[in-house]
Amino acid sequence: MGLTSETTVYVMATLAAVGVALLVWLWPRFARQGLWQVLGRLVAIGTTQVVIIAAFACWLNSSYQFFGSWGELFGQVETAPVGVTQAGGAVEGVGTVNGAALKGSLVQPAGYGQLNQVSGLPTGPAAVNGRVESVKVVGRRTGVVDPAFVYLPPQYFQKAYQRQRFPVIVALSGYPGSIFNLAQHLKVPQIAGELQKSGQMQPTIMVMIRPTIAPPRDTECVNVPGGPQTETFLAKDLPDALKSAYRVGHDASAWGVMGYSSGGSCALQLTMRDPHAYTTAAALSPDYKVKDDPTTGSLFGSGPGRAERSNGHDLMWRLKNLPVPQVSVLVAESKHGERGYPQTKAFIKAVRAPMRVVSIQPEHGSHNFPTWVQEMPPALKWMSQQLTFPQDVVPRHHRNKPGSVVADPPKTGHAPLRADGPEPTPTARTRR
């Protein structure tokens, strides 16, 4: 029985019902006076409550896919096979995920159990509606193996684009969220597909992945001293893996990252700390400082370097004390209903050139998916305007001899965005 299966939920619900029935049936026996009877009452009440809570937790996890397996729940994280290296034998940009991938590939096919539970995904011919793939991303440096969904737009499969690279937006879940949440509840591929189909967003590859690489620990996109190297995985391993398997842009100007809650915090952290990996970020209800808490443990270690490491993940401190990176960020926070609005206002005020910031500020909202789904379309449209459509093309490995001339890339239907283009609107607002 899988942790997220309906069978597990039904079994736990049945056990909870049986526990309550037994408690009611046996209670008269525990009503007598005496030490053993008192202990019996305490054990019976405690056992029944534990079973009820476990049944509720299984139902909640099945609905939101916080943990995908029993192993993840108990901290047994899959690691990469020994000796995994960059997939040198794969044709660059062709996509080795479709069908059987070569052994040692940095992007490998994964099971479609979670993906099959997502509603509203594109169906039919991929060249018409696009496609979502379920994969595992292998970190060459970190040894991390993390599940991901990858949305490929229709143009990716069309002949006119067969040698064209595409911009990428990495979408990060919150904690303890999962890629299922990104696809089912945040509707990343569905919204992106509709925006691209209507011409409001350029053809873009969407990669849905969780920053929780060492569940159940929340590592907050930090390289923990002597522990999980989350920042390295997301800023270096993930782009390298995607570049080895898909036709994606190689320059950071074609890469953006977004997320909700702690995933939004991570998006800001990655862009401001690693502008050579991502130049654009959209953060929905983020925090602006990483702190230790019971779910994170000690993120910055101890000793004289702890303060420096902690300050490095305090975005307000960075804006005040360090050179500002040339990146563009969007932050979203509701004026009423979310506690982080004052911090968001302070962040916006602290940003200075060459960094640029815009915001989405609904009048009312909460720290939940309905609010974030409302903010998704304007956030994605804005990100698409910032990302440069790659002008490099995939070499004809199988048809061209070394030294042959490579033809110009096909026309995309979207004018390439210039890095020195017009300034974005200072504030983008939505109404509820």
PDB file of N, CA, C and O in Angstrom, residues 80-91 95-109 135-140 144-145 237 240-246:
ATOM      1  N   ALA A  80      21.710   9.396  -5.894  1.00  0.00           N
ATOM      2  CA  ALA A  80      22.132   9.089  -7.252  1.00  0.00           C
ATOM      3  C   ALA A  80      23.064   7.888  -7.268  1.00  0.00           C
ATOM      4  O   ALA A  80      23.809   7.665  -6.319  1.00  0.00           O
ATOM      5  N   PRO A  81      23.058   7.101  -8.350  1.00  0.00           N
ATOM      6  CA  PRO A  81      24.001   5.999  -8.452  1.00  0.00           C
ATOM      7  C   PRO A  81      25.432   6.508  -8.526  1.00  0.00           C
ATOM      8  O   PRO A  81      25.685   7.594  -9.025  1.00  0.00           O
ATOM      9  N   VAL A  82      26.363   5.740  -8.034  1.00  0.00           N
ATOM     10  CA  VAL A  82      27.767   6.128  -8.016  1.00  0.00           C
ATOM     11  C   VAL A  82      28.272   6.294  -9.440  1.00  0.00           C
ATOM     12  O   VAL A  82      28.010   5.473 -10.316  1.00  0.00           O
ATOM     13  N   GLY A  83      29.018   7.371  -9.669  1.00  0.00           N
ATOM     14  CA  GLY A  83      29.651   7.564 -10.969  1.00  0.00           C
ATOM     15  C   GLY A  83      28.784   8.256 -11.996  1.00  0.00           C
ATOM     16  O   GLY A  83      29.166   8.318 -13.153  1.00  0.00           O
ATOM     17  N   VAL A  84      27.640   8.803 -11.606  1.00  0.00           N
ATOM     18  CA  VAL A  84      26.798   9.514 -12.562  1.00  0.00           C
ATOM     19  C   VAL A  84      27.495  10.794 -13.002  1.00  0.00           C
ATOM     20  O   VAL A  84      27.972  11.572 -12.182  1.00  0.00           O
ATOM     21  N   THR A  85      27.582  11.025 -14.297  1.00  0.00           N
ATOM     22  CA  THR A  85      28.221  12.218 -14.836  1.00  0.00           C
ATOM     23  C   THR A  85      27.326  12.825 -15.900  1.00  0.00           C
ATOM     24  O   THR A  85      26.277  12.273 -16.250  1.00  0.00           O
ATOM     25  N   GLN A  86      27.761  13.963 -16.413  1.00  0.00           N
ATOM     26  CA  GLN A  86      27.026  14.608 -17.501  1.00  0.00           C
ATOM     27  C   GLN A  86      26.829  13.627 -18.640  1.00  0.00           C
ATOM     28  O   GLN A  86      27.750  12.899 -19.006  1.00  0.00           O
ATOM     29  N   ALA A  87      25.618  13.620 -19.188  1.00  0.00           N
ATOM     30  CA  ALA A  87      25.303  12.666 -20.251  1.00  0.00           C
ATOM     31  C   ALA A  87      25.958  13.108 -21.540  1.00  0.00           C
ATOM     32  O   ALA A  87      25.377  13.837 -22.334  1.00  0.00           O
ATOM     33  N   GLY A  88      27.198  12.662 -21.751  1.00  0.00           N
ATOM     34  CA  GLY A  88      27.944  13.098 -22.930  1.00  0.00           C
ATOM     35  C   GLY A  88      27.461  12.451 -24.209  1.00  0.00           C
ATOM     36  O   GLY A  88      27.667  12.951 -25.299  1.00  0.00           O
ATOM     37  N   GLY A  89      26.805  11.265 -24.099  1.00  0.00           N
ATOM     38  CA  GLY A  89      26.395  10.555 -25.302  1.00  0.00           C
ATOM     39  C   GLY A  89      25.075  11.015 -25.868  1.00  0.00           C
ATOM     40  O   GLY A  89      24.698  10.622 -26.951  1.00  0.00           O
ATOM     41  N   ALA A  90      24.359  11.861 -25.150  1.00  0.00           N
ATOM     42  CA  ALA A  90      23.051  12.296 -25.622  1.00  0.00           C
ATOM     43  C   ALA A  90      23.212  13.430 -26.622  1.00  0.00           C
ATOM     44  O   ALA A  90      24.083  14.275 -26.495  1.00  0.00           O
ATOM     45  N   VAL A  91      22.366  13.438 -27.627  1.00  0.00           N
ATOM     46  CA  VAL A  91      22.372  14.529 -28.588  1.00  0.00           C
ATOM     47  C   VAL A  91      21.866  15.773 -27.891  1.00  0.00           C
ATOM     48  O   VAL A  91      20.781  15.775 -27.326  1.00  0.00           O
ATOM     49  N   GLY A  95      16.406  15.621 -26.364  1.00  0.00           N
ATOM     50  CA  GLY A  95      15.442  15.130 -25.393  1.00  0.00           C
ATOM     51  C   GLY A  95      15.510  13.632 -25.255  1.00  0.00           C
ATOM     52  O   GLY A  95      14.916  12.902 -26.029  1.00  0.00           O
ATOM     53  N   THR A  96      16.253  13.142 -24.262  1.00  0.00           N
ATOM     54  CA  THR A  96      16.405  11.708 -24.071  1.00  0.00           C
ATOM     55  C   THR A  96      15.361  11.143 -23.135  1.00  0.00           C
ATOM     56  O   THR A  96      15.384   9.976 -22.826  1.00  0.00           O
ATOM     57  N   VAL A  97      14.435  11.984 -22.655  1.00  0.00           N
ATOM     58  CA  VAL A  97      13.455  11.512 -21.689  1.00  0.00           C
ATOM     59  C   VAL A  97      12.364  10.691 -22.364  1.00  0.00           C
ATOM     60  O   VAL A  97      11.886   9.707 -21.826  1.00  0.00           O
ATOM     61  N   ASN A  98      11.964  11.086 -23.551  1.00  0.00           N
ATOM     62  CA  ASN A  98      10.912  10.359 -24.244  1.00  0.00           C
ATOM     63  C   ASN A  98      11.413   8.956 -24.575  1.00  0.00           C
ATOM     64  O   ASN A  98      12.405   8.779 -25.258  1.00  0.00           O
ATOM     65  N   GLY A  99      10.710   7.966 -24.071  1.00  0.00           N
ATOM     66  CA  GLY A  99      11.178   6.600 -24.256  1.00  0.00           C
ATOM     67  C   GLY A  99      12.217   6.251 -23.217  1.00  0.00           C
ATOM     68  O   GLY A  99      12.282   6.831 -22.156  1.00  0.00           O
ATOM     69  N   ALA A 100      13.067   5.289 -23.498  1.00  0.00           N
ATOM     70  CA  ALA A 100      14.062   4.832 -22.537  1.00  0.00           C
ATOM     71  C   ALA A 100      15.286   5.740 -22.573  1.00  0.00           C
ATOM     72  O   ALA A 100      15.881   5.955 -23.618  1.00  0.00           O
ATOM     73  N   ALA A 101      15.647   6.273 -21.420  1.00  0.00           N
ATOM     74  CA  ALA A 101      16.820   7.130 -21.347  1.00  0.00           C
ATOM     75  C   ALA A 101      18.068   6.281 -21.186  1.00  0.00           C
ATOM     76  O   ALA A 101      18.022   5.168 -20.696  1.00  0.00           O
ATOM     77  N   LEU A 102      19.202   6.841 -21.615  1.00  0.00           N
ATOM     78  CA  LEU A 102      20.461   6.149 -21.460  1.00  0.00           C
ATOM     79  C   LEU A 102      20.832   6.060 -19.995  1.00  0.00           C
ATOM     80  O   LEU A 102      20.567   6.972 -19.217  1.00  0.00           O
ATOM     81  N   LYS A 103      21.460   4.969 -19.601  1.00  0.00           N
ATOM     82  CA  LYS A 103      21.906   4.807 -18.232  1.00  0.00           C
ATOM     83  C   LYS A 103      22.923   5.893 -17.909  1.00  0.00           C
ATOM     84  O   LYS A 103      23.847   6.148 -18.655  1.00  0.00           O
ATOM     85  N   GLY A 104      22.757   6.545 -16.771  1.00  0.00           N
ATOM     86  CA  GLY A 104      23.653   7.616 -16.388  1.00  0.00           C
ATOM     87  C   GLY A 104      23.162   8.988 -16.797  1.00  0.00           C
ATOM     88  O   GLY A 104      23.808   9.982 -16.508  1.00  0.00           O
ATOM     89  N   SER A 105      22.027   9.096 -17.481  1.00  0.00           N
ATOM     90  CA  SER A 105      21.481  10.384 -17.865  1.00  0.00           C
ATOM     91  C   SER A 105      21.102  11.183 -16.629  1.00  0.00           C
ATOM     92  O   SER A 105      20.670  10.630 -15.619  1.00  0.00           O
ATOM     93  N   LEU A 106      21.244  12.500 -16.722  1.00  0.00           N
ATOM     94  CA  LEU A 106      20.913  13.362 -15.598  1.00  0.00           C
ATOM     95  C   LEU A 106      19.414  13.628 -15.487  1.00  0.00           C
ATOM     96  O   LEU A 106      18.954  14.161 -14.484  1.00  0.00           O
ATOM     97  N   VAL A 107      18.653  13.304 -16.512  1.00  0.00           N
ATOM     98  CA  VAL A 107      17.184  13.375 -16.466  1.00  0.00           C
ATOM     99  C   VAL A 107      16.655  12.025 -16.921  1.00  0.00           C
ATOM    100  O   VAL A 107      16.919  11.596 -18.033  1.00  0.00           O
ATOM    101  N   GLN A 108      15.920  11.365 -16.044  1.00  0.00           N
ATOM    102  CA  GLN A 108      15.462  10.011 -16.321  1.00  0.00           C
ATOM    103  C   GLN A 108      13.935   9.930 -16.212  1.00  0.00           C
ATOM    104  O   GLN A 108      13.330  10.669 -15.436  1.00  0.00           O
ATOM    105  N   PRO A 109      13.308   9.042 -16.980  1.00  0.00           N
ATOM    106  CA  PRO A 109      11.854   8.874 -16.872  1.00  0.00           C
ATOM    107  C   PRO A 109      11.472   8.423 -15.462  1.00  0.00           C
ATOM    108  O   PRO A 109      12.219   7.704 -14.798  1.00  0.00           O
ATOM    109  N   VAL A 135       9.583  13.071 -14.614  1.00  0.00           N
ATOM    110  CA  VAL A 135      10.992  12.691 -14.685  1.00  0.00           C
ATOM    111  C   VAL A 135      11.627  12.714 -13.297  1.00  0.00           C
ATOM    112  O   VAL A 135      11.028  13.179 -12.319  1.00  0.00           O
ATOM    113  N   LYS A 136      12.846  12.208 -13.235  1.00  0.00           N
ATOM    114  CA  LYS A 136      13.703  12.345 -12.064  1.00  0.00           C
ATOM    115  C   LYS A 136      14.953  13.108 -12.487  1.00  0.00           C
ATOM    116  O   LYS A 136      15.569  12.774 -13.495  1.00  0.00           O
ATOM    117  N   VAL A 137      15.306  14.124 -11.726  1.00  0.00           N
ATOM    118  CA  VAL A 137      16.486  14.926 -12.016  1.00  0.00           C
ATOM    119  C   VAL A 137      17.606  14.480 -11.088  1.00  0.00           C
ATOM    120  O   VAL A 137      17.441  14.440  -9.863  1.00  0.00           O
ATOM    121  N   VAL A 138      18.745  14.143 -11.674  1.00  0.00           N
ATOM    122  CA  VAL A 138      19.900  13.665 -10.921  1.00  0.00           C
ATOM    123  C   VAL A 138      20.917  14.786 -10.801  1.00  0.00           C
ATOM    124  O   VAL A 138      21.340  15.353 -11.808  1.00  0.00           O
ATOM    125  N   GLY A 139      21.306  15.109  -9.579  1.00  0.00           N
ATOM    126  CA  GLY A 139      22.295  16.153  -9.343  1.00  0.00           C
ATOM    127  C   GLY A 139      23.709  15.614  -9.472  1.00  0.00           C
ATOM    128  O   GLY A 139      24.127  14.783  -8.672  1.00  0.00           O
ATOM    129  N   ARG A 140      24.432  16.104 -10.474  1.00  0.00           N
ATOM    130  CA  ARG A 140      25.787  15.594 -10.706  1.00  0.00           C
ATOM    131  C   ARG A 140      26.733  15.962  -9.576  1.00  0.00           C
ATOM    132  O   ARG A 140      27.603  15.187  -9.203  1.00  0.00           O
ATOM    133  N   VAL A 144      21.834  14.364  -5.452  1.00  0.00           N
ATOM    134  CA  VAL A 144      20.400  14.402  -5.154  1.00  0.00           C
ATOM    135  C   VAL A 144      19.621  13.844  -6.339  1.00  0.00           C
ATOM    136  O   VAL A 144      19.969  14.073  -7.496  1.00  0.00           O
ATOM    137  N   VAL A 145      18.560  13.111  -6.047  1.00  0.00           N
ATOM    138  CA  VAL A 145      17.607  12.671  -7.065  1.00  0.00           C
ATOM    139  C   VAL A 145      16.244  13.235  -6.676  1.00  0.00           C
ATOM    140  O   VAL A 145      15.708  12.890  -5.625  1.00  0.00           O
ATOM    141  N   ASP A 237      23.010  22.076 -10.471  1.00  0.00           N
ATOM    142  CA  ASP A 237      22.675  20.733 -10.950  1.00  0.00           C
ATOM    143  C   ASP A 237      21.433  20.717 -11.822  1.00  0.00           C
ATOM    144  O   ASP A 237      21.411  20.068 -12.880  1.00  0.00           O
ATOM    145  N   ASP A 240      22.010  22.284 -15.340  1.00  0.00           N
ATOM    146  CA  ASP A 240      22.887  21.412 -16.123  1.00  0.00           C
ATOM    147  C   ASP A 240      22.145  20.166 -16.606  1.00  0.00           C
ATOM    148  O   ASP A 240      22.311  19.732 -17.753  1.00  0.00           O
ATOM    149  N   ALA A 241      21.342  19.592 -15.718  1.00  0.00           N
ATOM    150  CA  ALA A 241      20.593  18.388 -16.089  1.00  0.00           C
ATOM    151  C   ALA A 241      19.603  18.694 -17.207  1.00  0.00           C
ATOM    152  O   ALA A 241      19.487  17.941 -18.185  1.00  0.00           O
ATOM    153  N   LEU A 242      18.886  19.795 -17.103  1.00  0.00           N
ATOM    154  CA  LEU A 242      17.895  20.146 -18.118  1.00  0.00           C
ATOM    155  C   LEU A 242      18.564  20.467 -19.457  1.00  0.00           C
ATOM    156  O   LEU A 242      18.053  20.117 -20.524  1.00  0.00           O
ATOM    157  N   LYS A 243      19.712  21.123 -19.397  1.00  0.00           N
ATOM    158  CA  LYS A 243      20.435  21.433 -20.633  1.00  0.00           C
ATOM    159  C   LYS A 243      20.922  20.172 -21.330  1.00  0.00           C
ATOM    160  O   LYS A 243      21.103  20.158 -22.549  1.00  0.00           O
ATOM    161  N   SER A 244      21.154  19.104 -20.557  1.00  0.00           N
ATOM    162  CA  SER A 244      21.638  17.859 -21.157  1.00  0.00           C
ATOM    163  C   SER A 244      20.535  17.055 -21.820  1.00  0.00           C
ATOM    164  O   SER A 244      20.814  16.155 -22.608  1.00  0.00           O
ATOM    165  N   ALA A 245      19.273  17.364 -21.503  1.00  0.00           N
ATOM    166  CA  ALA A 245      18.172  16.528 -21.987  1.00  0.00           C
ATOM    167  C   ALA A 245      17.155  17.266 -22.846  1.00  0.00           C
ATOM    168  O   ALA A 245      16.437  16.628 -23.613  1.00  0.00           O
ATOM    169  N   TYR A 246      17.062  18.582 -22.716  1.00  0.00           N
ATOM    170  CA  TYR A 246      16.046  19.352 -23.435  1.00  0.00           C
ATOM    171  C   TYR A 246      16.689  20.485 -24.225  1.00  0.00           C
ATOM    172  O   TYR A 246      17.803  20.918 -23.930  1.00  0.00           O
TER     173      TYR A 246
END
